[in-house]
Each structure stands twice: as structure tokens, then as C-alpha cells.
Amino acid sequence: MADRPLTLMAVHAHPDDEATSTGGVLAQYAAEGIRTVLVTCTDGGCGDGPGGVKPGEPGHDPAAVALMRRQELQESCDVLKISDLEMLDYADSGMIGWPSNEAPGSFWQTPVEVGAARLARLMEHYRPDVVVTYDENGFYGHPDHIQAHRITMAAVEMTALTPKVYWTTMPRSGMQRFGEIMREFHPDMPEPDPAEAAAMAEIGLPDDEITTWVDTTAFSGQKFDSLAAHASQGENIFFLKMGKERFGEFMGVETFVRVQDPTGAPLPENDLFAGLR
């Protein structure tokens, strides 16, 4: 590896996803001189439009939203010092059950092998040592997150590369704390119905099943600013309401499950590049 830098590739679904679960590691590893590559699969066109207008409402123009979000994504990349941004530019599929799930050309409707082949070409170009994406449920069931997982795992199989592969996650203890903070900021928030509460309880993993805990507290300010760069979606980004100090306390450690590892590095680990340097 003396002839090329160590390389991290993060595969995310939408503009702003790069910040929430991987903003810390992207900023930290960039500061360490590691090449950081962000692949964003969709154009984000199902996000909020100007003034918070929602998809399907009068005045929502998916093409204009996508252009605005691309500009915000570039600003976020600048904040995190991301080396290379690659956009697959599939149409945003929207949340589960939305009519946009069925739209021709949407990411959800794209055959996995087609998206995987495009991603495989990027992997062959950048030759990542570490690849990060979502788990098989896309962390919380979003169609585009699930599809990002599928094409990433298929692309790894298509190539002759053997990177360390990680899925983002959150410890159940952290999810419980997140619920407490939500209620602190929204004391009138109604209790979820039993089905919703049961689904929420399945998000993330028990703490002892998480393989990798990376303390990125020193870079939490950059992570906050990268989220703030996605200003058009601010209404949907609860974490910005915390302010930088609380944000750093809650979001300063990023957690992952290691699912492929050619190095044999012992677990648990605190570095995605353990065994590689």
C-alpha cells in the first residue's frame, strides 16, 4: 500500500446521511491523511423544498430540490474535508409506502445488479481499504438505505477487492438516551403506539453486539457543521436543536458492526483501520 493512501469509502443514500452516522469518522480520518470517498446514491429530490414544502404539495419541485441539496452536500463535504464525492444520481425513492417508491428510475426500482455494477467500478477506481454502509434493514427501514446496503454488498462481491466492511448502527443504550432527549425537547410529544414502540425498540443493536466504537468527539463540531450545511432539511434534523455542546456529548462516538475483515484485528476495536496500519 506504499504507492497509494489508505482509503475509506462511505456509501450513503441521500445528501445529509453522510453527516449523521459517519461525519465523525470522515472528518477524523481525513485529518489523519486518509483518503475519504463519499458515494451518495440518490439526488435527495424527495426532501423538503423552500419553506419546508413537502413532496406532493404545491410548489415542491423535485429537480430544484435535488439541485439545492447537491450544493448543500458539496458544502458538507468541504466541512468534513472529504477527498472525493461521487453521486450516482438515482431519483430519491421517498419514505416507505410513498408513491415515489414505484417511480421508474427511482433508486428503489433500480435492479441491484445495475447499481452494484456502477458502484463496483468506483471501488475498482478508488480501491478502498474500508467500506461503510447500512445494515440489511437500512438501519430504520428506508427503501433507499436498504438499496444502498444491497448494492454495496453486491459490489464488494463483484470486485476482487477484500476491504474491511462495516455497517453503521447505534447501541440500544444510545437509542434509549435519544428518546429521553427527544422528550426533553418535546415534552408534549405523545407516547408512540405499541406497534411503533416495538419497531423503535428493534432499531440499533445491544451494546455487546457492536464491534467497533470510534471516539470522534474532537471532530463533533465539524460533524455538527456538516449537518447544518443541509439547511433546507433543518426541520427534519432533530440533532441541530441540541446545540453543539450537547450534540458533541451525544454524537461524539460512532458505532459500527464489522462484517468483513481480512486483517484478523481483535474485537472490539476503536479504529476502522485496525489491522491495516
PDB file of C-alpha atoms in Angstrom:
ATOM      1  CA  MET A   1       0.000   0.000   0.000  1.00  0.00           C
ATOM      2  CA  ALA A   2       3.050   2.253  -0.092  1.00  0.00           C
ATOM      3  CA  ASP A   3       2.055   3.535  -3.552  1.00  0.00           C
ATOM      4  CA  ARG A   4      -1.410   4.724  -2.504  1.00  0.00           C
ATOM      5  CA  PRO A   5      -3.084   6.215   0.542  1.00  0.00           C
ATOM      6  CA  LEU A   6      -5.309   4.249   2.870  1.00  0.00           C
ATOM      7  CA  THR A   7      -8.852   4.844   1.662  1.00  0.00           C
ATOM      8  CA  LEU A   8     -12.264   4.919   3.327  1.00  0.00           C
ATOM      9  CA  MET A   9     -15.392   4.698   1.161  1.00  0.00           C
ATOM     10  CA  ALA A  10     -18.767   5.518   2.717  1.00  0.00           C
ATOM     11  CA  VAL A  11     -21.858   4.602   0.671  1.00  0.00           C
ATOM     12  CA  HIS A  12     -24.919   6.610   1.665  1.00  0.00           C
ATOM     13  CA  ALA A  13     -28.431   7.019   0.325  1.00  0.00           C
ATOM     14  CA  HIS A  14     -29.141  10.772   0.403  1.00  0.00           C
ATOM     15  CA  PRO A  15     -27.434  14.118   0.859  1.00  0.00           C
ATOM     16  CA  ASP A  16     -27.128  14.663   4.666  1.00  0.00           C
ATOM     17  CA  ASP A  17     -26.844  10.924   5.516  1.00  0.00           C
ATOM     18  CA  GLU A  18     -23.059  11.232   5.382  1.00  0.00           C
ATOM     19  CA  ALA A  19     -23.097  13.511   8.410  1.00  0.00           C
ATOM     20  CA  THR A  20     -25.363  11.687  10.840  1.00  0.00           C
ATOM     21  CA  SER A  21     -23.662   8.314  11.247  1.00  0.00           C
ATOM     22  CA  THR A  22     -20.245   8.853   9.657  1.00  0.00           C
ATOM     23  CA  GLY A  23     -19.479  12.572   9.853  1.00  0.00           C
ATOM     24  CA  GLY A  24     -17.083  11.990  12.719  1.00  0.00           C
ATOM     25  CA  VAL A  25     -15.044   9.227  11.092  1.00  0.00           C
ATOM     26  CA  LEU A  26     -14.961  11.038   7.755  1.00  0.00           C
ATOM     27  CA  ALA A  27     -13.570  14.171   9.425  1.00  0.00           C
ATOM     28  CA  GLN A  28     -11.179  12.272  11.699  1.00  0.00           C
ATOM     29  CA  TYR A  29      -9.672  10.058   9.028  1.00  0.00           C
ATOM     30  CA  ALA A  30      -9.369  12.970   6.596  1.00  0.00           C
ATOM     31  CA  ALA A  31      -7.394  14.815   9.284  1.00  0.00           C
ATOM     32  CA  GLU A  32      -5.127  11.766   9.579  1.00  0.00           C
ATOM     33  CA  GLY A  33      -4.329  11.902   5.853  1.00  0.00           C
ATOM     34  CA  ILE A  34      -6.572   9.013   4.848  1.00  0.00           C
ATOM     35  CA  ARG A  35      -8.415   9.392   1.550  1.00  0.00           C
ATOM     36  CA  THR A  36     -12.144   9.704   2.183  1.00  0.00           C
ATOM     37  CA  VAL A  37     -14.588   8.882  -0.607  1.00  0.00           C
ATOM     38  CA  LEU A  38     -18.311   9.557  -0.269  1.00  0.00           C
ATOM     39  CA  VAL A  39     -20.743   7.849  -2.629  1.00  0.00           C
ATOM     40  CA  THR A  40     -24.244   9.349  -2.457  1.00  0.00           C
ATOM     41  CA  CYS A  41     -26.752   7.161  -4.275  1.00  0.00           C
ATOM     42  CA  THR A  42     -29.772   9.453  -4.756  1.00  0.00           C
ATOM     43  CA  ASP A  43     -30.414  13.083  -5.629  1.00  0.00           C
ATOM     44  CA  GLY A  44     -32.452  13.803  -2.488  1.00  0.00           C
ATOM     45  CA  GLY A  45     -35.348  15.109  -4.564  1.00  0.00           C
ATOM     46  CA  CYS A  46     -37.939  13.863  -2.035  1.00  0.00           C
ATOM     47  CA  GLY A  47     -36.577  16.200   0.613  1.00  0.00           C
ATOM     48  CA  ASP A  48     -38.210  19.452   1.710  1.00  0.00           C
ATOM     49  CA  GLY A  49     -38.425  22.318  -0.731  1.00  0.00           C
ATOM     50  CA  PRO A  50     -38.119  26.044   0.083  1.00  0.00           C
ATOM     51  CA  GLY A  51     -40.134  26.987   3.138  1.00  0.00           C
ATOM     52  CA  GLY A  52     -40.411  23.352   4.183  1.00  0.00           C
ATOM     53  CA  VAL A  53     -42.830  22.405   1.386  1.00  0.00           C
ATOM     54  CA  LYS A  54     -43.210  18.622   1.287  1.00  0.00           C
ATOM     55  CA  PRO A  55     -43.212  16.249  -1.681  1.00  0.00           C
ATOM     56  CA  GLY A  56     -46.603  16.228  -3.380  1.00  0.00           C
ATOM     57  CA  GLU A  57     -47.545  19.666  -2.061  1.00  0.00           C
ATOM     58  CA  PRO A  58     -47.938  22.681  -4.375  1.00  0.00           C
ATOM     59  CA  GLY A  59     -44.596  24.304  -5.024  1.00  0.00           C
ATOM     60  CA  HIS A  60     -42.469  21.204  -4.483  1.00  0.00           C
ATOM     61  CA  ASP A  61     -40.149  20.769  -7.470  1.00  0.00           C
ATOM     62  CA  PRO A  62     -38.026  17.608  -7.093  1.00  0.00           C
ATOM     63  CA  ALA A  63     -35.474  18.788  -9.666  1.00  0.00           C
ATOM     64  CA  ALA A  64     -34.992  22.113  -7.882  1.00  0.00           C
ATOM     65  CA  VAL A  65     -34.767  20.358  -4.510  1.00  0.00           C
ATOM     66  CA  ALA A  66     -32.162  17.959  -5.901  1.00  0.00           C
ATOM     67  CA  LEU A  67     -30.039  20.851  -7.203  1.00  0.00           C
ATOM     68  CA  MET A  68     -30.247  22.666  -3.871  1.00  0.00           C
ATOM     69  CA  ARG A  69     -29.328  19.515  -1.973  1.00  0.00           C
ATOM     70  CA  ARG A  70     -26.358  18.822  -4.235  1.00  0.00           C
ATOM     71  CA  GLN A  71     -24.996  22.269  -3.357  1.00  0.00           C
ATOM     72  CA  GLU A  72     -25.547  21.595   0.337  1.00  0.00           C
ATOM     73  CA  LEU A  73     -23.851  18.208   0.004  1.00  0.00           C
ATOM     74  CA  GLN A  74     -20.768  19.832  -1.503  1.00  0.00           C
ATOM     75  CA  GLU A  75     -20.676  22.292   1.402  1.00  0.00           C
ATOM     76  CA  SER A  76     -20.911  19.388   3.855  1.00  0.00           C
ATOM     77  CA  CYS A  77     -18.050  17.618   2.065  1.00  0.00           C
ATOM     78  CA  ASP A  78     -15.956  20.776   2.331  1.00  0.00           C
ATOM     79  CA  VAL A  79     -16.635  20.947   6.083  1.00  0.00           C
ATOM     80  CA  LEU A  80     -15.657  17.296   6.583  1.00  0.00           C
ATOM     81  CA  LYS A  81     -12.643  17.630   4.224  1.00  0.00           C
ATOM     82  CA  ILE A  82     -13.913  14.698   2.145  1.00  0.00           C
ATOM     83  CA  SER A  83     -11.418  13.920  -0.603  1.00  0.00           C
ATOM     84  CA  ASP A  84     -13.800  12.695  -3.300  1.00  0.00           C
ATOM     85  CA  LEU A  85     -17.564  12.934  -3.813  1.00  0.00           C
ATOM     86  CA  GLU A  86     -19.283  10.579  -6.244  1.00  0.00           C
ATOM     87  CA  MET A  87     -23.027  10.867  -6.930  1.00  0.00           C
ATOM     88  CA  LEU A  88     -24.933   8.035  -8.574  1.00  0.00           C
ATOM     89  CA  ASP A  89     -27.861  10.470  -9.001  1.00  0.00           C
ATOM     90  CA  TYR A  90     -30.708   7.983  -8.834  1.00  0.00           C
ATOM     91  CA  ALA A  91     -34.089   9.551  -8.118  1.00  0.00           C
ATOM     92  CA  ASP A  92     -34.907   9.665  -4.411  1.00  0.00           C
ATOM     93  CA  SER A  93     -37.481   6.947  -3.639  1.00  0.00           C
ATOM     94  CA  GLY A  94     -39.006   8.688  -0.630  1.00  0.00           C
ATOM     95  CA  MET A  95     -40.145   7.061   2.598  1.00  0.00           C
ATOM     96  CA  ILE A  96     -41.600   3.555   2.679  1.00  0.00           C
ATOM     97  CA  GLY A  97     -45.092   3.494   1.169  1.00  0.00           C
ATOM     98  CA  TRP A  98     -44.766   6.736  -0.787  1.00  0.00           C
ATOM     99  CA  PRO A  99     -45.880   6.655  -4.456  1.00  0.00           C
ATOM    100  CA  SER A 100     -42.311   7.664  -5.383  1.00  0.00           C
ATOM    101  CA  ASN A 101     -41.216   4.152  -4.346  1.00  0.00           C
ATOM    102  CA  GLU A 102     -42.742   2.925  -7.610  1.00  0.00           C
ATOM    103  CA  ALA A 103     -41.477   5.680  -9.885  1.00  0.00           C
ATOM    104  CA  PRO A 104     -39.437   4.471 -12.875  1.00  0.00           C
ATOM    105  CA  GLY A 105     -35.828   5.476 -12.419  1.00  0.00           C
ATOM    106  CA  SER A 106     -36.072   5.679  -8.652  1.00  0.00           C
ATOM    107  CA  PHE A 107     -33.282   4.044  -6.698  1.00  0.00           C
ATOM    108  CA  TRP A 108     -35.706   1.522  -5.176  1.00  0.00           C
ATOM    109  CA  GLN A 109     -36.787   0.427  -8.659  1.00  0.00           C
ATOM    110  CA  THR A 110     -33.229   0.093  -9.976  1.00  0.00           C
ATOM    111  CA  PRO A 111     -32.098  -3.533 -10.338  1.00  0.00           C
ATOM    112  CA  VAL A 112     -29.492  -4.282  -7.675  1.00  0.00           C
ATOM    113  CA  GLU A 113     -27.044  -5.636 -10.228  1.00  0.00           C
ATOM    114  CA  VAL A 114     -27.216  -2.391 -12.218  1.00  0.00           C
ATOM    115  CA  GLY A 115     -26.487  -0.149  -9.241  1.00  0.00           C
ATOM    116  CA  ALA A 116     -23.874  -2.588  -7.953  1.00  0.00           C
ATOM    117  CA  ALA A 117     -22.020  -2.604 -11.265  1.00  0.00           C
ATOM    118  CA  ARG A 118     -21.710   1.190 -11.169  1.00  0.00           C
ATOM    119  CA  LEU A 119     -20.508   1.109  -7.583  1.00  0.00           C
ATOM    120  CA  ALA A 120     -18.088  -1.723  -8.336  1.00  0.00           C
ATOM    121  CA  ARG A 121     -16.419   0.466 -10.971  1.00  0.00           C
ATOM    122  CA  LEU A 122     -15.919   3.167  -8.344  1.00  0.00           C
ATOM    123  CA  MET A 123     -14.480   0.608  -5.924  1.00  0.00           C
ATOM    124  CA  GLU A 124     -12.060  -0.599  -8.579  1.00  0.00           C
ATOM    125  CA  HIS A 125     -11.011   3.003  -9.212  1.00  0.00           C
ATOM    126  CA  TYR A 126     -10.558   4.053  -5.564  1.00  0.00           C
ATOM    127  CA  ARG A 127      -9.613   0.618  -4.156  1.00  0.00           C
ATOM    128  CA  PRO A 128     -10.998   1.293  -0.658  1.00  0.00           C
ATOM    129  CA  ASP A 129      -9.428  -0.420   2.324  1.00  0.00           C
ATOM    130  CA  VAL A 130     -12.578   0.183   4.368  1.00  0.00           C
ATOM    131  CA  VAL A 131     -16.171   0.345   3.105  1.00  0.00           C
ATOM    132  CA  VAL A 132     -19.032   1.611   5.278  1.00  0.00           C
ATOM    133  CA  THR A 133     -22.761   1.392   4.549  1.00  0.00           C
ATOM    134  CA  TYR A 134     -26.031   0.417   6.280  1.00  0.00           C
ATOM    135  CA  ASP A 135     -27.272  -2.944   7.528  1.00  0.00           C
ATOM    136  CA  GLU A 136     -29.809  -5.037   5.607  1.00  0.00           C
ATOM    137  CA  ASN A 137     -32.710  -3.018   7.058  1.00  0.00           C
ATOM    138  CA  GLY A 138     -31.114   0.291   6.147  1.00  0.00           C
ATOM    139  CA  PHE A 139     -30.898   0.982   9.908  1.00  0.00           C
ATOM    140  CA  TYR A 140     -34.561   2.030  10.097  1.00  0.00           C
ATOM    141  CA  GLY A 141     -36.254   0.615   7.005  1.00  0.00           C
ATOM    142  CA  HIS A 142     -35.897   3.424   4.468  1.00  0.00           C
ATOM    143  CA  PRO A 143     -36.067   1.930   0.942  1.00  0.00           C
ATOM    144  CA  ASP A 144     -33.044   3.873  -0.321  1.00  0.00           C
ATOM    145  CA  HIS A 145     -30.953   2.868   2.689  1.00  0.00           C
ATOM    146  CA  ILE A 146     -31.863  -0.774   2.116  1.00  0.00           C
ATOM    147  CA  GLN A 147     -30.964  -0.438  -1.558  1.00  0.00           C
ATOM    148  CA  ALA A 148     -27.632   1.216  -0.674  1.00  0.00           C
ATOM    149  CA  HIS A 149     -26.848  -1.794   1.516  1.00  0.00           C
ATOM    150  CA  ARG A 150     -27.783  -4.211  -1.257  1.00  0.00           C
ATOM    151  CA  ILE A 151     -25.710  -2.595  -3.989  1.00  0.00           C
ATOM    152  CA  THR A 152     -22.731  -2.145  -1.666  1.00  0.00           C
ATOM    153  CA  MET A 153     -22.583  -5.765  -0.618  1.00  0.00           C
ATOM    154  CA  ALA A 154     -23.128  -6.904  -4.220  1.00  0.00           C
ATOM    155  CA  ALA A 155     -20.396  -4.551  -5.475  1.00  0.00           C
ATOM    156  CA  VAL A 156     -17.916  -5.934  -2.956  1.00  0.00           C
ATOM    157  CA  GLU A 157     -18.688  -9.425  -4.255  1.00  0.00           C
ATOM    158  CA  MET A 158     -18.282  -8.287  -7.871  1.00  0.00           C
ATOM    159  CA  THR A 159     -14.771  -6.994  -7.351  1.00  0.00           C
ATOM    160  CA  ALA A 160     -11.572  -8.800  -6.493  1.00  0.00           C
ATOM    161  CA  LEU A 161     -11.108  -6.420  -3.562  1.00  0.00           C
ATOM    162  CA  THR A 162     -11.234  -7.521   0.074  1.00  0.00           C
ATOM    163  CA  PRO A 163     -11.836  -4.378   2.112  1.00  0.00           C
ATOM    164  CA  LYS A 164     -12.915  -4.306   5.705  1.00  0.00           C
ATOM    165  CA  VAL A 165     -16.684  -3.794   5.540  1.00  0.00           C
ATOM    166  CA  TYR A 166     -18.772  -2.143   8.234  1.00  0.00           C
ATOM    167  CA  TRP A 167     -22.444  -1.424   8.783  1.00  0.00           C
ATOM    168  CA  THR A 168     -23.475   1.662  10.733  1.00  0.00           C
ATOM    169  CA  THR A 169     -25.505   1.110  13.867  1.00  0.00           C
ATOM    170  CA  MET A 170     -26.370   2.609  17.231  1.00  0.00           C
ATOM    171  CA  PRO A 171     -26.257   0.959  20.652  1.00  0.00           C
ATOM    172  CA  ARG A 172     -29.637   0.323  22.232  1.00  0.00           C
ATOM    173  CA  SER A 173     -28.453   2.303  25.254  1.00  0.00           C
ATOM    174  CA  GLY A 174     -27.911   5.259  22.910  1.00  0.00           C
ATOM    175  CA  MET A 175     -31.352   4.837  21.376  1.00  0.00           C
ATOM    176  CA  GLN A 176     -32.884   4.950  24.839  1.00  0.00           C
ATOM    177  CA  ARG A 177     -30.956   8.121  25.613  1.00  0.00           C
ATOM    178  CA  PHE A 178     -32.069   9.605  22.302  1.00  0.00           C
ATOM    179  CA  GLY A 179     -35.694   9.001  23.276  1.00  0.00           C
ATOM    180  CA  GLU A 180     -35.093  10.780  26.578  1.00  0.00           C
ATOM    181  CA  ILE A 181     -33.546  13.771  24.819  1.00  0.00           C
ATOM    182  CA  MET A 182     -36.450  13.899  22.336  1.00  0.00           C
ATOM    183  CA  ARG A 183     -38.908  14.069  25.230  1.00  0.00           C
ATOM    184  CA  GLU A 184     -36.780  16.763  26.877  1.00  0.00           C
ATOM    185  CA  PHE A 185     -37.070  18.969  23.798  1.00  0.00           C
ATOM    186  CA  HIS A 186     -40.689  17.987  23.097  1.00  0.00           C
ATOM    187  CA  PRO A 187     -42.392  17.414  26.490  1.00  0.00           C
ATOM    188  CA  ASP A 188     -45.824  17.310  24.836  1.00  0.00           C
ATOM    189  CA  MET A 189     -44.778  14.553  22.448  1.00  0.00           C
ATOM    190  CA  PRO A 190     -47.380  11.753  22.642  1.00  0.00           C
ATOM    191  CA  GLU A 191     -46.310   8.274  23.576  1.00  0.00           C
ATOM    192  CA  PRO A 192     -45.919   6.043  20.488  1.00  0.00           C
ATOM    193  CA  ASP A 193     -48.499   3.329  19.908  1.00  0.00           C
ATOM    194  CA  PRO A 194     -47.378  -0.201  20.864  1.00  0.00           C
ATOM    195  CA  ALA A 195     -46.502  -1.248  17.298  1.00  0.00           C
ATOM    196  CA  GLU A 196     -44.396   1.874  16.750  1.00  0.00           C
ATOM    197  CA  ALA A 197     -42.714   1.457  20.125  1.00  0.00           C
ATOM    198  CA  ALA A 198     -41.886  -2.173  19.325  1.00  0.00           C
ATOM    199  CA  ALA A 199     -40.390  -1.160  15.966  1.00  0.00           C
ATOM    200  CA  MET A 200     -38.307   1.556  17.619  1.00  0.00           C
ATOM    201  CA  ALA A 201     -37.043  -0.956  20.178  1.00  0.00           C
ATOM    202  CA  GLU A 202     -35.585  -3.056  17.350  1.00  0.00           C
ATOM    203  CA  ILE A 203     -33.502  -0.201  15.917  1.00  0.00           C
ATOM    204  CA  GLY A 204     -29.798  -0.476  16.642  1.00  0.00           C
ATOM    205  CA  LEU A 205     -28.120  -3.325  18.494  1.00  0.00           C
ATOM    206  CA  PRO A 206     -27.472  -4.440  22.061  1.00  0.00           C
ATOM    207  CA  ASP A 207     -24.271  -2.760  23.184  1.00  0.00           C
ATOM    208  CA  ASP A 208     -22.361  -6.036  23.423  1.00  0.00           C
ATOM    209  CA  GLU A 209     -23.055  -6.858  19.746  1.00  0.00           C
ATOM    210  CA  ILE A 210     -21.354  -3.703  18.474  1.00  0.00           C
ATOM    211  CA  THR A 211     -17.840  -4.483  17.284  1.00  0.00           C
ATOM    212  CA  THR A 212     -16.409  -1.031  16.704  1.00  0.00           C
ATOM    213  CA  TRP A 213     -16.623   2.140  18.793  1.00  0.00           C
ATOM    214  CA  VAL A 214     -14.789   5.143  17.327  1.00  0.00           C
ATOM    215  CA  ASP A 215     -14.435   8.196  19.577  1.00  0.00           C
ATOM    216  CA  THR A 216     -14.721  11.166  17.233  1.00  0.00           C
ATOM    217  CA  THR A 217     -15.577  13.729  19.914  1.00  0.00           C
ATOM    218  CA  ALA A 218     -12.744  16.000  18.793  1.00  0.00           C
ATOM    219  CA  PHE A 219     -14.473  16.285  15.409  1.00  0.00           C
ATOM    220  CA  SER A 220     -18.059  16.677  16.631  1.00  0.00           C
ATOM    221  CA  GLY A 221     -18.003  20.394  15.797  1.00  0.00           C
ATOM    222  CA  GLN A 222     -17.271  19.575  12.161  1.00  0.00           C
ATOM    223  CA  LYS A 223     -19.958  16.898  12.225  1.00  0.00           C
ATOM    224  CA  PHE A 224     -22.491  19.422  13.557  1.00  0.00           C
ATOM    225  CA  ASP A 225     -21.491  21.965  10.913  1.00  0.00           C
ATOM    226  CA  SER A 226     -21.782  19.370   8.157  1.00  0.00           C
ATOM    227  CA  LEU A 227     -25.331  18.624   9.262  1.00  0.00           C
ATOM    228  CA  ALA A 228     -26.063  22.350   9.450  1.00  0.00           C
ATOM    229  CA  ALA A 229     -24.871  22.678   5.836  1.00  0.00           C
ATOM    230  CA  HIS A 230     -28.052  20.813   4.853  1.00  0.00           C
ATOM    231  CA  ALA A 231     -30.088  23.860   5.869  1.00  0.00           C
ATOM    232  CA  SER A 232     -33.031  23.106   3.595  1.00  0.00           C
ATOM    233  CA  GLN A 233     -33.720  19.955   5.608  1.00  0.00           C
ATOM    234  CA  GLY A 234     -33.229  21.585   9.014  1.00  0.00           C
ATOM    235  CA  GLU A 235     -36.832  20.973  10.042  1.00  0.00           C
ATOM    236  CA  ASN A 236     -36.151  17.221   9.828  1.00  0.00           C
ATOM    237  CA  ILE A 237     -32.732  17.218  11.518  1.00  0.00           C
ATOM    238  CA  PHE A 238     -33.534  16.994  15.216  1.00  0.00           C
ATOM    239  CA  PHE A 239     -29.874  16.847  16.231  1.00  0.00           C
ATOM    240  CA  LEU A 240     -29.344  20.502  15.275  1.00  0.00           C
ATOM    241  CA  LYS A 241     -31.753  21.526  18.025  1.00  0.00           C
ATOM    242  CA  MET A 242     -29.308  20.224  20.648  1.00  0.00           C
ATOM    243  CA  GLY A 243     -26.660  22.873  20.035  1.00  0.00           C
ATOM    244  CA  LYS A 244     -23.016  21.987  19.523  1.00  0.00           C
ATOM    245  CA  GLU A 245     -22.144  21.090  23.116  1.00  0.00           C
ATOM    246  CA  ARG A 246     -24.995  18.655  23.707  1.00  0.00           C
ATOM    247  CA  PHE A 247     -24.553  17.323  20.192  1.00  0.00           C
ATOM    248  CA  GLY A 248     -20.898  16.534  20.888  1.00  0.00           C
ATOM    249  CA  GLU A 249     -21.780  14.747  24.119  1.00  0.00           C
ATOM    250  CA  PHE A 250     -24.416  12.571  22.449  1.00  0.00           C
ATOM    251  CA  MET A 251     -22.995  12.112  18.956  1.00  0.00           C
ATOM    252  CA  GLY A 252     -19.258  12.032  19.678  1.00  0.00           C
ATOM    253  CA  VAL A 253     -18.864   8.246  19.404  1.00  0.00           C
ATOM    254  CA  GLU A 254     -19.766   6.469  16.156  1.00  0.00           C
ATOM    255  CA  THR A 255     -20.540   2.772  16.246  1.00  0.00           C
ATOM    256  CA  PHE A 256     -20.352   0.014  13.654  1.00  0.00           C
ATOM    257  CA  VAL A 257     -20.621  -3.712  13.093  1.00  0.00           C
ATOM    258  CA  ARG A 258     -17.688  -5.267  11.274  1.00  0.00           C
ATOM    259  CA  VAL A 259     -18.977  -7.789   8.725  1.00  0.00           C
ATOM    260  CA  GLN A 260     -15.895  -8.446   6.585  1.00  0.00           C
ATOM    261  CA  ASP A 261     -12.293  -8.347   7.743  1.00  0.00           C
ATOM    262  CA  PRO A 262      -9.217  -9.698   6.002  1.00  0.00           C
ATOM    263  CA  THR A 263      -6.896  -8.484   8.804  1.00  0.00           C
ATOM    264  CA  GLY A 264      -7.975 -10.527  11.817  1.00  0.00           C
ATOM    265  CA  ALA A 265      -7.826  -7.446  14.044  1.00  0.00           C
ATOM    266  CA  PRO A 266      -9.117  -8.278  17.532  1.00  0.00           C
ATOM    267  CA  LEU A 267     -12.568  -7.166  18.655  1.00  0.00           C
ATOM    268  CA  PRO A 268     -13.904  -4.928  19.999  1.00  0.00           C
ATOM    269  CA  GLU A 269     -11.922  -2.245  18.192  1.00  0.00           C
ATOM    270  CA  ASN A 270     -11.807   1.549  18.222  1.00  0.00           C
ATOM    271  CA  ASP A 271     -10.443   2.151  14.725  1.00  0.00           C
ATOM    272  CA  LEU A 272     -11.934   1.212  11.348  1.00  0.00           C
ATOM    273  CA  PHE A 273      -8.371   0.801  10.089  1.00  0.00           C
ATOM    274  CA  ALA A 274      -7.264  -1.554  12.870  1.00  0.00           C
ATOM    275  CA  GLY A 275      -5.020  -4.205  11.321  1.00  0.00           C
ATOM    276  CA  LEU A 276      -4.255  -2.018   8.299  1.00  0.00           C
ATOM    277  CA  ARG A 277      -1.667   0.274   9.847  1.00  0.00           C
TER     278      ARG A 277
END
